[in-house]
mmCIF file of C-alpha atoms in Angstrom:
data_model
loop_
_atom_site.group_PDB
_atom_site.id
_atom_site.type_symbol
_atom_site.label_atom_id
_atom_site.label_comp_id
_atom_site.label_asym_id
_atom_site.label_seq_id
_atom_site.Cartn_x
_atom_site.Cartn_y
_atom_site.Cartn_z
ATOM 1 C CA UNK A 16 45.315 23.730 -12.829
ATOM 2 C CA UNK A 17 46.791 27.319 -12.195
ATOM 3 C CA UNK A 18 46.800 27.819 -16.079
ATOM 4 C CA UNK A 19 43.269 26.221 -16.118
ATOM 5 C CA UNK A 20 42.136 28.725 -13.110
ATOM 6 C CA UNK A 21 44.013 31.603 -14.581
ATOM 7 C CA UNK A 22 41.443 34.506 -15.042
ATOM 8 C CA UNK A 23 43.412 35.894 -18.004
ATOM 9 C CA UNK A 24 43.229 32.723 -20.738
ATOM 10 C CA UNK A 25 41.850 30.326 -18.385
ATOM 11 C CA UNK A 26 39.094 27.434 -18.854
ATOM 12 C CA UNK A 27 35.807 29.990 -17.823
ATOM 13 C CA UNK A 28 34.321 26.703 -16.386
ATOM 14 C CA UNK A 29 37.096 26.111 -14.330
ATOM 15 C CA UNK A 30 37.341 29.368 -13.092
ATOM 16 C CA UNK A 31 33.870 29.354 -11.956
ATOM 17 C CA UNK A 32 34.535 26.605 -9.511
ATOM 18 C CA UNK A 33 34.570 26.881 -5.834
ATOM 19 C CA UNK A 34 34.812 23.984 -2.967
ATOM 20 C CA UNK A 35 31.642 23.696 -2.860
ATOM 21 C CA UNK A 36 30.939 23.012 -6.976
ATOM 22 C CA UNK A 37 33.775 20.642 -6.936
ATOM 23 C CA UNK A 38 32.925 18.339 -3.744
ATOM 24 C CA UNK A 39 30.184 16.498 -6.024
ATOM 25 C CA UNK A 40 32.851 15.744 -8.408
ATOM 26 C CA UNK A 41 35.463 14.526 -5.499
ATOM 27 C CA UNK A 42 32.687 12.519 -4.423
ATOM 28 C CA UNK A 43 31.633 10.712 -7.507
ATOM 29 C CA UNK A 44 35.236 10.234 -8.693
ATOM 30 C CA UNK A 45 36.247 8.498 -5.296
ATOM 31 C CA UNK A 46 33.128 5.855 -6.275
ATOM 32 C CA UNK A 47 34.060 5.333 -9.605
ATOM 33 C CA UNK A 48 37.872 4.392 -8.171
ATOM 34 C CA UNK A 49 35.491 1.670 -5.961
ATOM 35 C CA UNK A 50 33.644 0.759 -9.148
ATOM 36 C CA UNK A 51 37.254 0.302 -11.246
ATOM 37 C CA UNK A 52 38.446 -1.584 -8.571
ATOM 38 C CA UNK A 53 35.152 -3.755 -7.689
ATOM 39 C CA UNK A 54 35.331 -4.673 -11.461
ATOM 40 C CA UNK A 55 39.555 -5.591 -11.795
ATOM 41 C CA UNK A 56 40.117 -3.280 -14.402
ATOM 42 C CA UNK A 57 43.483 -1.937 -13.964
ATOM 43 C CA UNK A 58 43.749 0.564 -16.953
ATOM 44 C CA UNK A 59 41.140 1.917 -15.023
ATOM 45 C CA UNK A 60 41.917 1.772 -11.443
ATOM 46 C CA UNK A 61 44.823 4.160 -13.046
ATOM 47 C CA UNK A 62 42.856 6.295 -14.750
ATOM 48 C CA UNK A 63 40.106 7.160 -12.002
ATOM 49 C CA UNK A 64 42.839 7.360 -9.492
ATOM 50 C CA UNK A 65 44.233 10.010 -11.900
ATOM 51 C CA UNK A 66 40.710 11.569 -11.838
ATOM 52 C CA UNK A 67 40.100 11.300 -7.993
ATOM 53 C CA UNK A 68 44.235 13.032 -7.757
ATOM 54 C CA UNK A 69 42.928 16.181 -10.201
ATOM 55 C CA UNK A 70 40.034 16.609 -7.596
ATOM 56 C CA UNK A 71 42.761 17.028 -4.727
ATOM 57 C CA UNK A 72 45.227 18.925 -7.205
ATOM 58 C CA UNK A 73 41.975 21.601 -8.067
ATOM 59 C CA UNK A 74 40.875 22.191 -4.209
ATOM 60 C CA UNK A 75 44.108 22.843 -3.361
ATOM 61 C CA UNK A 76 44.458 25.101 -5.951
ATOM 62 C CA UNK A 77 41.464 27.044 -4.988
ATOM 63 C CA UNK A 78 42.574 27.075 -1.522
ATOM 64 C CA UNK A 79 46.127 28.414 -2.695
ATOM 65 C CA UNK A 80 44.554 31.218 -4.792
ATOM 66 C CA UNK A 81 42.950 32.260 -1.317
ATOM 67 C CA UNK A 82 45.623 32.167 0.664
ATOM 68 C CA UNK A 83 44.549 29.199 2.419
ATOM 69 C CA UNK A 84 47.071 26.409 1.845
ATOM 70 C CA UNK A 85 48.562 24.484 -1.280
ATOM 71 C CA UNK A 86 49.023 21.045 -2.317
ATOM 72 C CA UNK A 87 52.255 20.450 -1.022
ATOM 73 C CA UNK A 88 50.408 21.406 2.328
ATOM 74 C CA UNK A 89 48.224 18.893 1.913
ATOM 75 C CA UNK A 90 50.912 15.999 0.728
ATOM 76 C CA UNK A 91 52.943 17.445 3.952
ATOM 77 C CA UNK A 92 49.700 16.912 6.691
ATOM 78 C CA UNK A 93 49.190 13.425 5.609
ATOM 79 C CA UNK A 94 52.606 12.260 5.704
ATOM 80 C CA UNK A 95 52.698 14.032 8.930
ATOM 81 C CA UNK A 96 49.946 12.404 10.487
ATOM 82 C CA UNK A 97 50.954 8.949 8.533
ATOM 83 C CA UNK A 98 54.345 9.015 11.130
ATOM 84 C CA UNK A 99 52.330 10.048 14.203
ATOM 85 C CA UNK A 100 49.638 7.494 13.961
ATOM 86 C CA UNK A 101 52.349 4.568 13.107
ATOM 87 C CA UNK A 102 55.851 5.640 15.730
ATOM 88 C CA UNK A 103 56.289 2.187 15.901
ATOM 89 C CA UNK A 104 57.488 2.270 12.192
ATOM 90 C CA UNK A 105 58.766 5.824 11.936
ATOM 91 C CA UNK A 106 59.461 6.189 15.929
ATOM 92 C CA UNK A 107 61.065 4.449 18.830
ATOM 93 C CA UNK A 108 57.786 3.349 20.222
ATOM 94 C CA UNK A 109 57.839 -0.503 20.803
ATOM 95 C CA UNK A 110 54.259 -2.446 19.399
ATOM 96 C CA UNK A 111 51.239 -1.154 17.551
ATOM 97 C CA UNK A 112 49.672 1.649 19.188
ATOM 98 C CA UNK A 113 46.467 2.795 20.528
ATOM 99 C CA UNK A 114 44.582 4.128 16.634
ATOM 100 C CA UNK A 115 41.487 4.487 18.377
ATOM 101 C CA UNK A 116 42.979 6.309 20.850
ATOM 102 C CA UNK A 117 45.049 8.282 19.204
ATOM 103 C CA UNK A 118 41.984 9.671 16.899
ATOM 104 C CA UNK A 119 40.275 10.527 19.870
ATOM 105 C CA UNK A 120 43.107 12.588 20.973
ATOM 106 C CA UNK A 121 43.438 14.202 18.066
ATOM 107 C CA UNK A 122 39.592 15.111 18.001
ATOM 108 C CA UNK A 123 39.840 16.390 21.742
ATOM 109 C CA UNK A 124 38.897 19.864 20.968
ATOM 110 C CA UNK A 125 35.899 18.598 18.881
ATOM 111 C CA UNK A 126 32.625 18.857 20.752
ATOM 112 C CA UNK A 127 31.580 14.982 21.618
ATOM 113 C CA UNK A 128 32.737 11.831 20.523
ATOM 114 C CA UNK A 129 30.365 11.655 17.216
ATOM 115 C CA UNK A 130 32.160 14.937 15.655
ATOM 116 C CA UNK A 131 33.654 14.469 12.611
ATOM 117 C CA UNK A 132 31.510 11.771 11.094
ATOM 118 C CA UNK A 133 31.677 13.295 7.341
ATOM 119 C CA UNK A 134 28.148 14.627 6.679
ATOM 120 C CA UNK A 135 29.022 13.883 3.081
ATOM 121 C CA UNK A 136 29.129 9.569 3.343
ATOM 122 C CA UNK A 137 26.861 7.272 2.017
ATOM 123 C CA UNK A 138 23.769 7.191 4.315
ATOM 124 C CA UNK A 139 24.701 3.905 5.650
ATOM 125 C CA UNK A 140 28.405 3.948 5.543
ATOM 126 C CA UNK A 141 27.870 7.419 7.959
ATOM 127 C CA UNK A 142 25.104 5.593 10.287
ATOM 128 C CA UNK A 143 27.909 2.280 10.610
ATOM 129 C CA UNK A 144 30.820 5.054 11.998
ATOM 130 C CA UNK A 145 28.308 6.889 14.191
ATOM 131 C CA UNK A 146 27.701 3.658 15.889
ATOM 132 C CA UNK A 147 31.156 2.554 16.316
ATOM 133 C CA UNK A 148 31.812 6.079 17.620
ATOM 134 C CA UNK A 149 29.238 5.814 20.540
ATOM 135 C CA UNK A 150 29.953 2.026 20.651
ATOM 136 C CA UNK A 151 33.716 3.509 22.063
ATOM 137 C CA UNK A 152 32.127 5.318 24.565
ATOM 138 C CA UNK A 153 30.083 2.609 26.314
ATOM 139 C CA UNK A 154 26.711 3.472 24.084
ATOM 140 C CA UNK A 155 26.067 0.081 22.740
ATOM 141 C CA UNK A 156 24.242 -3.364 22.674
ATOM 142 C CA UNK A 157 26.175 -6.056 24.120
ATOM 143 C CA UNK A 158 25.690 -8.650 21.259
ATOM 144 C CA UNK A 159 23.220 -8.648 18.309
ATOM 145 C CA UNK A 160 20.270 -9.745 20.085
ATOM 146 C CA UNK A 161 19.552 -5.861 21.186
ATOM 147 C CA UNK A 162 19.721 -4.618 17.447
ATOM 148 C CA UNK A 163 17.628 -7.664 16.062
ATOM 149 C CA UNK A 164 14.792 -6.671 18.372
ATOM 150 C CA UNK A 165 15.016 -3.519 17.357
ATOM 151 C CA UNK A 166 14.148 -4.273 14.346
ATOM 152 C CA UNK A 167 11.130 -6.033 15.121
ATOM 153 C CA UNK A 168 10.535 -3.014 17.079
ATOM 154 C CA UNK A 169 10.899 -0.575 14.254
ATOM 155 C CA UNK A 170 8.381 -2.593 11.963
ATOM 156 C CA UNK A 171 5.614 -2.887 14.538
ATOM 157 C CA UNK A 172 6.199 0.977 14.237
ATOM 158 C CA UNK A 173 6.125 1.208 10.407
ATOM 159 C CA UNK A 174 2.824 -0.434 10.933
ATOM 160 C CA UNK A 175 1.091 2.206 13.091
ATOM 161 C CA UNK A 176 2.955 4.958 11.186
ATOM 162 C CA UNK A 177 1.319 8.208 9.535
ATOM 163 C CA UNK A 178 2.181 9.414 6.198
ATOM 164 C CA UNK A 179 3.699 12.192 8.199
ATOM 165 C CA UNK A 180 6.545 9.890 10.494
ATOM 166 C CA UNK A 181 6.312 6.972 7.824
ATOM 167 C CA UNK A 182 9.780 8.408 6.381
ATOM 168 C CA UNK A 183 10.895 8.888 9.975
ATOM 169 C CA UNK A 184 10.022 5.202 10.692
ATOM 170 C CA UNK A 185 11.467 3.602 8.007
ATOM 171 C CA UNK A 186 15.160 5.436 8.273
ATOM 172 C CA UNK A 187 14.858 3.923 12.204
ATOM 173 C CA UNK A 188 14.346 0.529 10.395
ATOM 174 C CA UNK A 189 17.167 1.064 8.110
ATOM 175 C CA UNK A 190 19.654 2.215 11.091
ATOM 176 C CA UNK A 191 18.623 -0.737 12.914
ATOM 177 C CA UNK A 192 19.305 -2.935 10.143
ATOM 178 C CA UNK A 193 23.243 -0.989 10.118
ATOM 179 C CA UNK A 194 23.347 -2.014 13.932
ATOM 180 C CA UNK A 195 22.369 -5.139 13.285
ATOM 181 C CA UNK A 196 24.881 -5.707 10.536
ATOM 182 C CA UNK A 197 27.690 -4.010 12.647
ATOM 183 C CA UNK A 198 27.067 -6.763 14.655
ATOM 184 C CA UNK A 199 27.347 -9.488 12.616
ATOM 185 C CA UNK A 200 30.602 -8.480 11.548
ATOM 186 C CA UNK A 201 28.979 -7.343 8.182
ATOM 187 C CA UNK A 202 29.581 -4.078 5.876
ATOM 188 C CA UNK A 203 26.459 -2.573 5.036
ATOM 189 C CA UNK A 204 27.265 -0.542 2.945
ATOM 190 C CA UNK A 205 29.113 -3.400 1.064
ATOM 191 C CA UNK A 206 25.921 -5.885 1.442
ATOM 192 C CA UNK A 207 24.063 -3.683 -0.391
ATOM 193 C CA UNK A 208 26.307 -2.936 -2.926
ATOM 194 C CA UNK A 209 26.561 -6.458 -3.732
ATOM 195 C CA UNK A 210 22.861 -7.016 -3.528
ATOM 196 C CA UNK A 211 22.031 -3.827 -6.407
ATOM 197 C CA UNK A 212 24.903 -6.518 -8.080
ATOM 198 C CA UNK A 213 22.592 -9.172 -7.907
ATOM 199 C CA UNK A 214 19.325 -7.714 -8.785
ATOM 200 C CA UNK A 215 20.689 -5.874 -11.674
ATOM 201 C CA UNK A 216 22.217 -9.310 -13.153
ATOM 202 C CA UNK A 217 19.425 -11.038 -11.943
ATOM 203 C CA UNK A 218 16.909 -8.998 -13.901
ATOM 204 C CA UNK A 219 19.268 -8.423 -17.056
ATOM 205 C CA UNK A 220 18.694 -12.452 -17.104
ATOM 206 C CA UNK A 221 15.097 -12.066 -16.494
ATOM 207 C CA UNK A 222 14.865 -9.729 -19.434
ATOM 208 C CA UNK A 223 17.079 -12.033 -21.466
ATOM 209 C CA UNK A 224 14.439 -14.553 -20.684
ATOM 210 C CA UNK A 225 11.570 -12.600 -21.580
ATOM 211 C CA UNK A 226 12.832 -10.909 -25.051
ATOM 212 C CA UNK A 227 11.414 -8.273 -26.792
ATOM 213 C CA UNK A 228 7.935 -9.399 -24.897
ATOM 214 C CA UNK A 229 9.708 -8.570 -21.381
ATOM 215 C CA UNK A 230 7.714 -5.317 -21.197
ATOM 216 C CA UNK A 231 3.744 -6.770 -22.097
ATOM 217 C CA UNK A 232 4.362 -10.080 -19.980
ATOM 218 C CA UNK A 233 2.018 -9.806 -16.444
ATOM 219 C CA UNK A 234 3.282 -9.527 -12.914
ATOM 220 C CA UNK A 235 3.431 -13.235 -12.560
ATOM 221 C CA UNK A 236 4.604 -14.124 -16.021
ATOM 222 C CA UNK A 237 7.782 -11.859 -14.919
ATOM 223 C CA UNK A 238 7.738 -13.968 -11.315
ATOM 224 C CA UNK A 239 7.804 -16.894 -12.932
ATOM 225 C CA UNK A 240 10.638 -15.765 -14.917
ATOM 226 C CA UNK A 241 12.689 -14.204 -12.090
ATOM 227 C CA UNK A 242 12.467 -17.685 -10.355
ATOM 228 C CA UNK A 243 13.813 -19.158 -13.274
ATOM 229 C CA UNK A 244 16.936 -16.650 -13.327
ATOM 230 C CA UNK A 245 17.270 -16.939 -9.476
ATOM 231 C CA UNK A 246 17.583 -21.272 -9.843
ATOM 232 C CA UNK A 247 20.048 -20.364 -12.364
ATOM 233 C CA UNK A 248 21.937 -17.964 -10.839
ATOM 234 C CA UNK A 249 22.850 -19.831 -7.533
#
């Protein structure tokens, strides 16, 4: 990556880059590890790992050509923080300790207890940790009978929406649903993930179905097949 970066010889992409050009790329290579994994492949659980690893190795790098830090910095922070956060394993301390705890304490000089929630997270992944964050600090339903009303609530307020707070209405709804989910015990950003899984087989099969005709066929020709596919698929 230094030869890549080097401003005599270099890659003139590469030296172009700056944190903020490369975070979309740490981001999307991070979900394509999920993806690798989701699917079992492990020739390529290796290779996007290796992909997701050259995102760490070129921030660093940028970072080092600053005078900022380098990646042995970064290797030497996380094993660091790996032996604080576990001194029953790498200490003297006797039984698991405190995690949540001990992240609070080490956010103390953040201001309030939602800092730090990555503004870059998946919309619904970030609105799950914001609500376990005030959930620590007493700000909470006490079972999922508050967050199921809610969304009731939310609807009847979709309903008498304007075009102007429709958007703001129906991102309520969807945090409610999160809540809700939270509740249950359920990953919502997993439950969706698996439901784009079934749709997308589900209409592949409807497609199948249909044949080169899939496009002409009406509305309800297309229902009629998508019931089909959805007996079949379970």
């Amino acid at each position: 990556m230094a030869r890549l970066r080097d401003p005599n010889g270099g890659c003139d992409w590469d030296i172009a880059q700056s944190w903020s050009t490369i975070a979309p790329y740490t981001i999307e290579e991070a979900y394509e590890v999920a993806d690798a994994v989701a699917r079992g492949s492990v020739e390529d659980v290796r290779d996007e790992l290796g992909d997701l690893l050259l995102q760490v190795v070129f921030q660093s790098r940028i970072a080092e050509e600053d005078g900022l830090f380098a990646f042995d910095d970064v290797a030497t922070a996380i094993a660091d923080k790996m032996e604080r956060r576990h001194p029953h394993i790498f200490g003297t301390a006797q039984g698991r300790p405190d995690w949540d705890g001990m992240k609070a304490a080490e956010r103390a000089a953040d201001a309030g207890a939602l800092a730090g929630v990555a503004l870059g997270l998946p919309a619904l992944s970030r609105a799950e940790k914001l609500q376990k964050r005030a959930a620590r600090v007493g700000f909470d339903w006490p079972d999922a009978a508050g967050p199921r009303a809610k969304i009731d609530e939310e609807l009847a307020e979709i309903d008498q929406a304007t075009p102007d707070t429709l958007a703001e209405e129906v991102g309520d709804l969807l945090f409610s649903v999160v809540n809700y989910a939270r509740h249950k015990g359920i990953d919502a950003e997993a439950a969706l993930r698996d439901a784009n899984g079934k749709f997308e087989r589900r209409f592949a099969g409807m497609e199948s179905l249909g044949g080169s005709a899939f496009v002409e066929l009406s509305l309800d020709q297309k229902e009629e097949l998508w019931a089909a596919v959805k007996r079949s698929d379970g």
